[in-house]
Structures are given as C-alpha cells and as structure tokens.
mmCIF file of C-alpha atoms in Angstrom:
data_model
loop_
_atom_site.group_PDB
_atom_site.id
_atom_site.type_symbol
_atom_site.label_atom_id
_atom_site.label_comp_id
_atom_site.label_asym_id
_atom_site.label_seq_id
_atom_site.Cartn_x
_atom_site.Cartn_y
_atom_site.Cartn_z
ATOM 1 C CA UNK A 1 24.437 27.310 -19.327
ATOM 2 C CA UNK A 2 20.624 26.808 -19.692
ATOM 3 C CA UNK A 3 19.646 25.186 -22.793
ATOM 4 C CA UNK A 4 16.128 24.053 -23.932
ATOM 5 C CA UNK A 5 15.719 21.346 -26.225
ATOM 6 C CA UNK A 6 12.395 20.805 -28.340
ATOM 7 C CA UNK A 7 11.037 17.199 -27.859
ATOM 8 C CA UNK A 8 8.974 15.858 -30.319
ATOM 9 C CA UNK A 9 6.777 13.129 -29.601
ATOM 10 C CA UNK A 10 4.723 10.218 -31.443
ATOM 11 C CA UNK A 11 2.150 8.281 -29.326
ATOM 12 C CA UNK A 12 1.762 4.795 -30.089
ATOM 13 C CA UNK A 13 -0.028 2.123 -28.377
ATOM 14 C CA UNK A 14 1.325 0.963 -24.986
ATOM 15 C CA UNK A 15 1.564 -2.673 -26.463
ATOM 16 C CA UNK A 16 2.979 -1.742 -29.867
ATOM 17 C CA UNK A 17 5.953 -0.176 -27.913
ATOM 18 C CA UNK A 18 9.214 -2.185 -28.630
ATOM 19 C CA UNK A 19 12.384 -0.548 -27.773
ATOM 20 C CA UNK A 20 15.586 -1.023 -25.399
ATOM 21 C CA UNK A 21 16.947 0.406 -22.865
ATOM 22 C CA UNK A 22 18.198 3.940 -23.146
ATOM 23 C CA UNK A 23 21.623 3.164 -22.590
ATOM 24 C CA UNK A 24 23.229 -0.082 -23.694
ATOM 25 C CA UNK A 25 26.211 -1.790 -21.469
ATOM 26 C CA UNK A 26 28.101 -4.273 -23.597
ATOM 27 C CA UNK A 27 29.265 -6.383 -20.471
ATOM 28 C CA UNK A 28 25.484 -6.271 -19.454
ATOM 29 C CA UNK A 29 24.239 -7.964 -22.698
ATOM 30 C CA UNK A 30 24.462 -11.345 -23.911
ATOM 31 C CA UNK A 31 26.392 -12.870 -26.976
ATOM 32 C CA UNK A 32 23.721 -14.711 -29.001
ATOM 33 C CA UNK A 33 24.994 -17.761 -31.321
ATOM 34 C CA UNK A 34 23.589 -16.827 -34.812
ATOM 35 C CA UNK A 35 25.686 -20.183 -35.701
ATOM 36 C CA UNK A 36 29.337 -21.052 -37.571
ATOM 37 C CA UNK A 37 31.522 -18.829 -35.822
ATOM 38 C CA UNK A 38 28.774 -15.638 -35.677
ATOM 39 C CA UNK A 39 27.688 -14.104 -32.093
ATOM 40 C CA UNK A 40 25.617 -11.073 -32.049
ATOM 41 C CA UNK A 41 24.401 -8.631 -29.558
ATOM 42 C CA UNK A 42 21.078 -6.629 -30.047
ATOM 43 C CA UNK A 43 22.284 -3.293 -29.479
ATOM 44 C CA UNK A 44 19.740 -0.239 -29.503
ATOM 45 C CA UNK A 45 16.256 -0.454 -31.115
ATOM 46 C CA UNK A 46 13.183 0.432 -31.337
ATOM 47 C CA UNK A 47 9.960 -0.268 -34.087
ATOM 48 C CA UNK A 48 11.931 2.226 -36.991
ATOM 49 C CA UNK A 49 16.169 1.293 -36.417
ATOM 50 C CA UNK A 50 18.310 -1.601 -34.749
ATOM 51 C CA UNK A 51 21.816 -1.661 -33.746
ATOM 52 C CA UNK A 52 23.256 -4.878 -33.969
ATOM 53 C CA UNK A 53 26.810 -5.759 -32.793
ATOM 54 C CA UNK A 54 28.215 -9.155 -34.540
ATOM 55 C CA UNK A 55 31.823 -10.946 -33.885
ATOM 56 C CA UNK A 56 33.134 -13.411 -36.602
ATOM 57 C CA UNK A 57 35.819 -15.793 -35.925
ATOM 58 C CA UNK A 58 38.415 -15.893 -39.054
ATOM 59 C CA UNK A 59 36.621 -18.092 -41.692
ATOM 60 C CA UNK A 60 33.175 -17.657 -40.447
ATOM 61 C CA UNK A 61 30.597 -17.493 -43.802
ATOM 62 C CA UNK A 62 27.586 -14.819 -43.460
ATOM 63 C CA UNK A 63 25.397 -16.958 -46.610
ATOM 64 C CA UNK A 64 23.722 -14.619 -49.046
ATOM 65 C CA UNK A 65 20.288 -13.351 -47.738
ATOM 66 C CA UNK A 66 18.584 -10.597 -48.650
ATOM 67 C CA UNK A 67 15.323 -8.913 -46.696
ATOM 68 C CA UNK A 68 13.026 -6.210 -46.891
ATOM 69 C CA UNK A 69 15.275 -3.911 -44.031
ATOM 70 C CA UNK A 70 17.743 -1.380 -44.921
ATOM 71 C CA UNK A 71 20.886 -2.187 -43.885
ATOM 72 C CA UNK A 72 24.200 -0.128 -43.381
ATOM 73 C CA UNK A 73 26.999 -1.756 -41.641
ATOM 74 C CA UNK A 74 30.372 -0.394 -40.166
ATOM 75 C CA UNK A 75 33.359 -2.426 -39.928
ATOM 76 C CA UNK A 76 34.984 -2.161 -36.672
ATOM 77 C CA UNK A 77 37.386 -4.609 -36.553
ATOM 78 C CA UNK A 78 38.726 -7.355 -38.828
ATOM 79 C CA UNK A 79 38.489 -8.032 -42.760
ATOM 80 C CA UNK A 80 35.408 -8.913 -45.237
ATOM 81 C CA UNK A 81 35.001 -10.100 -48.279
ATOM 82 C CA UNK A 82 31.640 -8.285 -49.056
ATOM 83 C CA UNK A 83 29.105 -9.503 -51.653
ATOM 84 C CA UNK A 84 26.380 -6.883 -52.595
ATOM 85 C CA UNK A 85 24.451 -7.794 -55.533
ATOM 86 C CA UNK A 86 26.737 -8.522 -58.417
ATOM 87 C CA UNK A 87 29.364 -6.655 -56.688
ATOM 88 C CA UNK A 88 31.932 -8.009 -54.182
ATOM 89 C CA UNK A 89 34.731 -6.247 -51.747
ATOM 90 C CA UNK A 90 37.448 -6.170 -49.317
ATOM 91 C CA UNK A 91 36.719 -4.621 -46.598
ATOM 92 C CA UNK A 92 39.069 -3.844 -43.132
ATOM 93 C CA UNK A 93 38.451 -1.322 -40.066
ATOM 94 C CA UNK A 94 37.164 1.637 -40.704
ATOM 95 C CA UNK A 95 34.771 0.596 -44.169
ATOM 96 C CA UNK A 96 31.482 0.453 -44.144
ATOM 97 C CA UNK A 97 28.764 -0.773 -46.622
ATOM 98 C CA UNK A 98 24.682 0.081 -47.370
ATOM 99 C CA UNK A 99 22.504 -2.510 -48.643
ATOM 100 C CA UNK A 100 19.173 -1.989 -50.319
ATOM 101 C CA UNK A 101 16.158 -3.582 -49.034
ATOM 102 C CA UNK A 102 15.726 -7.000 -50.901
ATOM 103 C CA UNK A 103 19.247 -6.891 -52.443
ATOM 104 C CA UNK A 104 20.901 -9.982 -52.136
ATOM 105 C CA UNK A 105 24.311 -9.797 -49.752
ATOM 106 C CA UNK A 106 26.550 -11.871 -47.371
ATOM 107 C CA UNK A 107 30.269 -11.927 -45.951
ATOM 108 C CA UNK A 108 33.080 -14.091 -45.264
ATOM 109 C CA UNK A 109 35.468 -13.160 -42.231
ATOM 110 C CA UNK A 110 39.152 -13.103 -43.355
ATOM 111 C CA UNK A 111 40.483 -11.571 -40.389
ATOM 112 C CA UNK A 112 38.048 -12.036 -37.167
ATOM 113 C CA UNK A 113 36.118 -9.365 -36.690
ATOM 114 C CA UNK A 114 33.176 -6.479 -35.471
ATOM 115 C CA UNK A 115 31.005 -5.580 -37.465
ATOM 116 C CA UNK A 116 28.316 -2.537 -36.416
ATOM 117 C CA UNK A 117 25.095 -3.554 -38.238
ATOM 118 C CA UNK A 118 21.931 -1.429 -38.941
ATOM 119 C CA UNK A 119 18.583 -2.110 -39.756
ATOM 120 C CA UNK A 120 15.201 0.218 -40.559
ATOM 121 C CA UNK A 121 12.736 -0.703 -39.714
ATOM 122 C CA UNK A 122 14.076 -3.026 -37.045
ATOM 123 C CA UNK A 123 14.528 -6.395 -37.292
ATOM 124 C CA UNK A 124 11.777 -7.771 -35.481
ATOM 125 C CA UNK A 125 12.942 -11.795 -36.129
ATOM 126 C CA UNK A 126 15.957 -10.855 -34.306
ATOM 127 C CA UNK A 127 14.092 -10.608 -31.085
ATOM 128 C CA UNK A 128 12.908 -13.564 -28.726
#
C-alpha cells in the first residue's frame, strides 16, 4: 500500500537547531544524578517539547519549583504525593498531572518510581 504523507517544514538557523536523535535507546543513554535519590534521562527534544525520563528511590523529595515551561507528567511506575499549587495528591501508575507555567509544584516518592515528564518549550538548563 502506497501512502503519501504531507511534510511540513520550518527552517531555522543551522546553529539554532537543538534536537535529539530520532529514535531514543534507553540502554544507550545515560542516568544523570539530579541529586537525593533522583536520576533522569533526557529523552526526546527539540527547541518547542522535551521528554524527560526520571527514577526516584522510595523517599526521594522533588522540592517545590516552579518555571516558565509547561509541564505534563505521566506516572509510570511507583507512588507520589503531588503538590500543585494549593492542591496536593496521591498519585500511582497510570496518573498523570499538568502544571501551569510558573505554578509552584514538587513530589515526594512513596513507592520508587518512573515518572514520564514533559516540557514546552524545552528545557534548555537541562542540557550540558
């Protein structure tokens, strides 16, 4: 079956170009310490979304931050307490949460965990 798929395209400057690889292999990227019990890997990106895997060990305090990003996050693995705001949460495997840009949040692993983080635009202070 022959299919034709339209392709849209959006030049940019060759040096304002940040993105990964097409395809990401988890074995092929390294855990970075993002310190007390966090490691992250930098999934997919590019200059408008990121993809950001992070394991927690049990116990393991994400502080409340808040930046100008918008964030939605997908639990993969583990339990949360979730603070948004003025609001706060349980969540296991399977939840998921979206945080405003500039709204105050953070996390504290009750069960180690994955969680499947978001960002747009990217997070540019996550790269070296």
């Amino acid at each position: 079956m022959n299919q034709e798929y339209a392709r849209v395209s959006v030049e940019m400057p060759e040096n304002d170009k940040k993105k990964s690889e097409t395809f990401q292999i988890a074995s092929d990227i390294q855990w970075e310490d993002a310190g007390d019990g966090v490691v992250r890997q930098i999934m997919a990106y590019d200059d408008n979304l990121m993809m950001v895997k992070v394991k927690c060990e049990q116990g393991a305090v994400g502080p409340i931050h808040q930046h100008p990003h918008t964030q939605s996050t997908y639990v993969a693995s583990g339990c949360f307490e979730v603070t948004i705001g003025d609001e706060k949460k349980i969540l296991k495997a399977g939840d998921g949460y979206y945080v405003a840009p500039n709204l105050p949040h953070g996390c504290v692993c009750l069960e180690a965990g994955i969680l499947i983080d978001t960002f747009t635009p990217m997070r540019k202070d996550f790269l070296k």
